[in-house]
Amino acid sequence: MKLIFTLFLALCAAVHFSAQMVSGIILDEDSNPLSAVLVFNAKTEQREFTNTKGEFSIGAFPNQELRFVRKGYERSSKVMNQSDFATPFTITLNRNTAEIEEVKITYQPTGNLEKDLKNYSDAKPVAKLKAETAKYIRADSAPEVLAPKPGEFVQPVGPGFTVGAADNQWDDVDFMQFLIEYLGQEFFIEDLKLKPTEIQPFIYYIFRNFDRKDVLFRGNVTTADISRFINESHKKLELYRKNLPNDPPKKRRRSFF
């Protein structure tokens, strides 16, 4: 009887002292949801990221401080109080003005709309880059890209059926968008030396042999997932440049003889 009472007290203590889940949404100055925002518990060092809707959930106790960090925005923090655990709260991040370069106006408007637009439009390299990127995004994928690789499983065409499996919160497009927003195009263009039109194909190339089931299922990315992707990107960059396959290793069949 004494043992049962002791176990009961231990269970009550565990329930009392276990971290509660707090949730919220992070917006920018224009009330748009911000994805890829790092939510950091300063006490427990737990880290989570907001999803594409700006939503997050993280464990915390009252009086613990949560910090919110995203590149290009001023950092924010909030000390948890009991009411924060009852309903989701909203955090607004302001753009970091220190990172906005000063613009010097060297051209004075003349009133001639056609002439003024030529001087205020994007520089030729920037305009060309935007046009090429937009053209690439709108273009259909080449048949050779969509075609299955040798030995690759091809889903039969048919009505199909479900067995009650839970739906994923994300698909590969959501995950790809998150990576581009969080890492920034600088990672792909400056660090990996990729062309803007190579970013999406390269990410899908990494995905071919990248375990992401948990990421897609929960619609959330951990710092460990980010580290794995960065490591795989550097490791597989040369293979991608040489147009070599990045297929998962084939499972060996067990032999009973």
CSV table of C-alpha atoms in Angstrom, one decimal:
chain,number,residue,atom,x,y,z
A,1,MET,CA,0.0,0.0,0.0
A,2,LYS,CA,2.8,2.4,0.9
A,3,LEU,CA,4.5,1.6,-2.5
A,4,ILE,CA,1.2,2.4,-4.4
A,5,PHE,CA,0.9,5.7,-2.5
A,6,THR,CA,4.5,6.6,-3.3
A,7,LEU,CA,4.0,5.8,-7.0
A,8,PHE,CA,0.8,7.9,-7.0
A,9,LEU,CA,2.6,10.9,-5.5
A,10,ALA,CA,5.4,10.5,-8.1
A,11,LEU,CA,2.8,10.5,-10.9
A,12,CYS,CA,1.1,13.6,-9.6
A,13,ALA,CA,4.5,15.4,-9.4
A,14,ALA,CA,5.4,14.4,-12.9
A,15,VAL,CA,2.1,15.7,-14.2
A,16,HIS,CA,2.5,18.9,-12.2
A,17,PHE,CA,6.1,19.6,-13.3
A,18,SER,CA,5.8,18.6,-16.9
A,19,ALA,CA,6.0,21.4,-19.4
A,20,GLN,CA,2.8,22.8,-20.8
A,21,MET,CA,2.4,23.4,-24.5
A,22,VAL,CA,2.0,27.0,-25.6
A,23,SER,CA,1.0,28.0,-29.1
A,24,GLY,CA,0.7,31.2,-31.2
A,25,ILE,CA,1.2,32.8,-34.5
A,26,ILE,CA,3.9,35.2,-35.8
A,27,LEU,CA,3.1,38.0,-38.2
A,28,ASP,CA,5.0,40.7,-40.0
A,29,GLU,CA,4.2,44.4,-39.9
A,30,ASP,CA,1.6,43.9,-42.6
A,31,SER,CA,-0.2,41.1,-40.6
A,32,ASN,CA,1.1,38.5,-43.0
A,33,PRO,CA,2.1,35.1,-41.4
A,34,LEU,CA,5.8,34.6,-41.1
A,35,SER,CA,7.2,31.1,-41.7
A,36,ALA,CA,10.7,29.8,-40.7
A,37,VAL,CA,10.8,31.9,-37.5
A,38,LEU,CA,12.9,30.3,-34.8
A,39,VAL,CA,11.0,30.0,-31.5
A,40,PHE,CA,13.5,29.5,-28.7
A,41,ASN,CA,12.9,28.7,-25.0
A,42,ALA,CA,15.7,30.5,-23.3
A,43,LYS,CA,15.4,28.2,-20.2
A,44,THR,CA,15.1,24.8,-21.7
A,45,GLU,CA,16.9,25.6,-25.0
A,46,GLN,CA,14.1,23.9,-26.9
A,47,ARG,CA,13.8,25.1,-30.5
A,48,GLU,CA,10.9,25.0,-32.9
A,49,PHE,CA,10.1,26.8,-36.2
A,50,THR,CA,6.8,28.3,-37.4
A,51,ASN,CA,5.1,26.6,-40.3
A,52,THR,CA,3.9,28.2,-43.5
A,53,LYS,CA,0.9,29.7,-41.7
A,54,GLY,CA,3.2,31.3,-39.1
A,55,GLU,CA,2.0,28.9,-36.4
A,56,PHE,CA,4.1,27.3,-33.7
A,57,SER,CA,3.8,25.1,-30.5
A,58,ILE,CA,6.5,24.7,-27.9
A,59,GLY,CA,6.8,23.5,-24.3
A,60,ALA,CA,7.2,26.0,-21.6
A,61,PHE,CA,6.5,27.0,-17.9
A,62,PRO,CA,5.1,30.2,-16.6
A,63,ASN,CA,7.8,32.9,-16.2
A,64,GLN,CA,10.0,31.3,-18.9
A,65,GLU,CA,11.1,33.5,-21.8
A,66,LEU,CA,10.5,32.7,-25.4
A,67,ARG,CA,12.6,34.4,-28.1
A,68,PHE,CA,11.6,34.8,-31.7
A,69,VAL,CA,14.3,35.1,-34.4
A,70,ARG,CA,14.2,35.4,-38.2
A,71,LYS,CA,16.7,36.8,-40.6
A,72,GLY,CA,15.9,40.3,-41.8
A,73,TYR,CA,13.6,41.0,-38.7
A,74,GLU,CA,14.2,42.5,-35.3
A,75,ARG,CA,14.3,39.9,-32.5
A,76,SER,CA,11.4,39.7,-30.1
A,77,SER,CA,10.8,38.0,-26.8
A,78,LYS,CA,8.0,37.3,-24.5
A,79,VAL,CA,7.8,36.0,-20.8
A,80,MET,CA,5.1,33.4,-20.4
A,81,ASN,CA,2.3,34.0,-18.0
A,82,GLN,CA,-0.5,31.6,-17.1
A,83,SER,CA,-3.0,33.2,-19.5
A,84,ASP,CA,-0.7,32.5,-22.5
A,85,PHE,CA,-1.3,28.7,-22.0
A,86,ALA,CA,-5.1,29.1,-22.3
A,87,THR,CA,-5.3,30.7,-25.8
A,88,PRO,CA,-2.8,31.2,-28.7
A,89,PHE,CA,-1.1,34.6,-28.7
A,90,THR,CA,0.2,36.7,-31.6
A,91,ILE,CA,3.7,38.1,-32.0
A,92,THR,CA,4.6,40.8,-34.6
A,93,LEU,CA,8.1,41.0,-35.9
A,94,ASN,CA,9.3,44.3,-37.4
A,95,ARG,CA,11.7,44.4,-40.4
A,96,ASN,CA,15.3,45.2,-39.4
A,97,THR,CA,15.9,48.6,-40.8
A,98,ALA,CA,19.6,48.2,-40.2
A,99,GLU,CA,19.8,45.7,-43.0
A,100,ILE,CA,18.1,48.0,-45.5
A,101,GLU,CA,20.7,49.7,-47.6
A,102,GLU,CA,20.5,53.4,-47.9
A,103,VAL,CA,19.2,54.4,-51.4
A,104,LYS,CA,20.7,57.5,-52.9
A,105,ILE,CA,18.5,59.2,-55.5
A,106,THR,CA,20.8,60.4,-58.4
A,107,TYR,CA,18.1,60.9,-60.9
A,108,GLN,CA,15.6,63.8,-60.8
A,109,PRO,CA,12.1,63.1,-62.3
A,110,THR,CA,11.4,65.0,-65.5
A,111,GLY,CA,7.6,64.5,-65.7
A,112,ASN,CA,8.0,62.3,-68.8
A,113,LEU,CA,6.6,59.0,-67.7
A,114,GLU,CA,8.3,56.9,-70.3
A,115,LYS,CA,11.7,58.4,-69.6
A,116,ASP,CA,11.3,58.3,-65.8
A,117,LEU,CA,10.3,54.6,-65.8
A,118,LYS,CA,13.5,53.7,-67.5
A,119,ASN,CA,15.5,55.3,-64.8
A,120,TYR,CA,13.5,53.9,-61.8
A,121,SER,CA,13.1,50.4,-63.1
A,122,ASP,CA,15.4,47.5,-62.0
A,123,ALA,CA,19.0,47.4,-63.1
A,124,LYS,CA,19.4,45.3,-66.2
A,125,PRO,CA,21.1,42.3,-64.4
A,126,VAL,CA,18.4,42.3,-61.7
A,127,ALA,CA,15.6,42.6,-64.3
A,128,LYS,CA,17.1,39.8,-66.3
A,129,LEU,CA,17.4,37.6,-63.2
A,130,LYS,CA,13.8,38.2,-62.3
A,131,ALA,CA,12.6,37.4,-65.8
A,132,GLU,CA,14.6,34.2,-66.0
A,133,THR,CA,13.4,33.1,-62.6
A,134,ALA,CA,9.7,33.8,-63.4
A,135,LYS,CA,10.1,32.0,-66.8
A,136,TYR,CA,11.6,29.0,-65.1
A,137,ILE,CA,8.8,28.8,-62.5
A,138,ARG,CA,6.1,29.0,-65.1
A,139,ALA,CA,7.7,26.5,-67.5
A,140,ASP,CA,6.6,22.9,-67.5
A,141,SER,CA,9.1,20.3,-66.3
A,142,ALA,CA,11.0,18.5,-69.0
A,143,PRO,CA,9.8,14.9,-69.7
A,144,GLU,CA,13.2,13.5,-68.8
A,145,VAL,CA,13.0,15.1,-65.4
A,146,LEU,CA,9.6,13.7,-64.7
A,147,ALA,CA,10.4,10.3,-66.1
A,148,PRO,CA,11.2,7.5,-63.6
A,149,LYS,CA,14.8,6.5,-63.1
A,150,PRO,CA,15.8,2.9,-63.8
A,151,GLY,CA,14.5,0.7,-61.0
A,152,GLU,CA,12.4,3.5,-59.5
A,153,PHE,CA,8.9,2.5,-58.3
A,154,VAL,CA,6.1,3.9,-60.4
A,155,GLN,CA,2.7,4.4,-58.8
A,156,PRO,CA,0.0,2.5,-60.8
A,157,VAL,CA,-2.8,4.6,-62.2
A,158,GLY,CA,-6.1,3.7,-60.7
A,159,PRO,CA,-8.8,4.9,-58.2
A,160,GLY,CA,-6.7,3.7,-55.3
A,161,PHE,CA,-8.0,3.2,-51.7
A,162,THR,CA,-7.2,4.5,-48.2
A,163,VAL,CA,-6.6,2.5,-45.0
A,164,GLY,CA,-7.1,5.3,-42.5
A,165,ALA,CA,-3.5,6.7,-42.5
A,166,ALA,CA,-3.2,10.2,-41.2
A,167,ASP,CA,-2.6,13.0,-43.8
A,168,ASN,CA,0.7,14.9,-43.8
A,169,GLN,CA,0.6,18.6,-42.8
A,170,TRP,CA,3.1,19.5,-45.5
A,171,ASP,CA,4.1,18.2,-48.9
A,172,ASP,CA,7.6,18.6,-50.6
A,173,VAL,CA,6.7,22.0,-52.0
A,174,ASP,CA,5.9,23.3,-48.5
A,175,PHE,CA,9.2,21.9,-47.2
A,176,MET,CA,11.1,23.3,-50.2
A,177,GLN,CA,9.6,26.8,-49.7
A,178,PHE,CA,10.5,26.7,-46.0
A,179,LEU,CA,14.2,25.8,-46.8
A,180,ILE,CA,14.5,28.6,-49.3
A,181,GLU,CA,12.9,31.2,-46.9
A,182,TYR,CA,14.9,30.1,-43.8
A,183,LEU,CA,18.3,29.5,-45.4
A,184,GLY,CA,17.9,32.4,-47.9
A,185,GLN,CA,18.9,32.3,-51.6
A,186,GLU,CA,22.4,33.4,-50.5
A,187,PHE,CA,23.0,29.9,-49.1
A,188,PHE,CA,22.3,28.3,-52.5
A,189,ILE,CA,23.8,31.0,-54.7
A,190,GLU,CA,26.8,32.2,-52.7
A,191,ASP,CA,27.7,29.2,-50.6
A,192,LEU,CA,26.8,26.4,-53.0
A,193,LYS,CA,27.5,28.5,-56.2
A,194,LEU,CA,24.2,27.4,-57.8
A,195,LYS,CA,22.3,29.4,-60.4
A,196,PRO,CA,18.9,30.7,-59.3
A,197,THR,CA,17.2,28.3,-61.8
A,198,GLU,CA,19.1,25.4,-60.1
A,199,ILE,CA,17.8,25.9,-56.6
A,200,GLN,CA,14.5,24.0,-56.9
A,201,PRO,CA,16.0,21.1,-58.9
A,202,PHE,CA,18.8,20.8,-56.4
A,203,ILE,CA,16.5,20.7,-53.4
A,204,TYR,CA,14.5,17.9,-55.1
A,205,TYR,CA,17.7,16.2,-55.9
A,206,ILE,CA,18.6,16.2,-52.2
A,207,PHE,CA,15.0,15.0,-51.3
A,208,ARG,CA,15.5,11.8,-53.3
A,209,ASN,CA,17.7,10.4,-50.5
A,210,PHE,CA,16.6,12.6,-47.5
A,211,ASP,CA,14.4,11.3,-44.7
A,212,ARG,CA,11.7,13.8,-44.2
A,213,LYS,CA,8.6,11.7,-43.2
A,214,ASP,CA,8.4,13.3,-39.8
A,215,VAL,CA,8.8,16.8,-41.2
A,216,LEU,CA,6.0,16.4,-43.7
A,217,PHE,CA,3.8,14.6,-41.2
A,218,ARG,CA,3.9,17.3,-38.5
A,219,GLY,CA,4.5,20.3,-40.8
A,220,ASN,CA,7.4,21.5,-38.7
A,221,VAL,CA,11.1,21.6,-39.0
A,222,THR,CA,13.7,21.2,-36.2
A,223,THR,CA,17.2,22.5,-36.1
A,224,ALA,CA,18.4,19.0,-36.5
A,225,ASP,CA,16.5,18.7,-39.8
A,226,ILE,CA,18.1,22.0,-41.0
A,227,SER,CA,21.6,20.7,-40.1
A,228,ARG,CA,20.9,17.5,-41.9
A,229,PHE,CA,19.8,19.3,-45.1
A,230,ILE,CA,22.9,21.6,-45.0
A,231,ASN,CA,25.2,18.7,-44.5
A,232,GLU,CA,23.6,16.7,-47.3
A,233,SER,CA,23.7,19.8,-49.6
A,234,HIS,CA,27.5,20.1,-49.2
A,235,LYS,CA,28.1,16.4,-49.4
A,236,LYS,CA,26.0,15.8,-52.6
A,237,LEU,CA,26.9,19.1,-54.4
A,238,GLU,CA,29.6,17.5,-56.6
A,239,LEU,CA,27.3,14.5,-57.4
A,240,TYR,CA,24.6,16.9,-58.6
A,241,ARG,CA,27.1,18.8,-60.8
A,242,LYS,CA,28.2,15.6,-62.4
A,243,ASN,CA,24.6,14.6,-62.9
A,244,LEU,CA,25.0,11.4,-60.9
A,245,PRO,CA,22.0,9.7,-59.2
A,246,ASN,CA,21.1,10.3,-55.6
A,247,ASP,CA,19.0,7.3,-55.1
A,248,PRO,CA,18.4,5.6,-51.7
A,249,PRO,CA,20.4,2.5,-51.2
A,250,LYS,CA,18.7,-0.6,-52.4
A,251,LYS,CA,17.6,-3.1,-49.7
A,252,ARG,CA,19.3,-6.4,-50.0
A,253,ARG,CA,17.2,-9.5,-50.0
A,254,ARG,CA,17.8,-12.0,-47.3
A,255,SER,CA,19.1,-15.3,-48.5
A,256,PHE,CA,18.0,-18.4,-46.6
A,257,PHE,CA,20.4,-20.7,-48.4
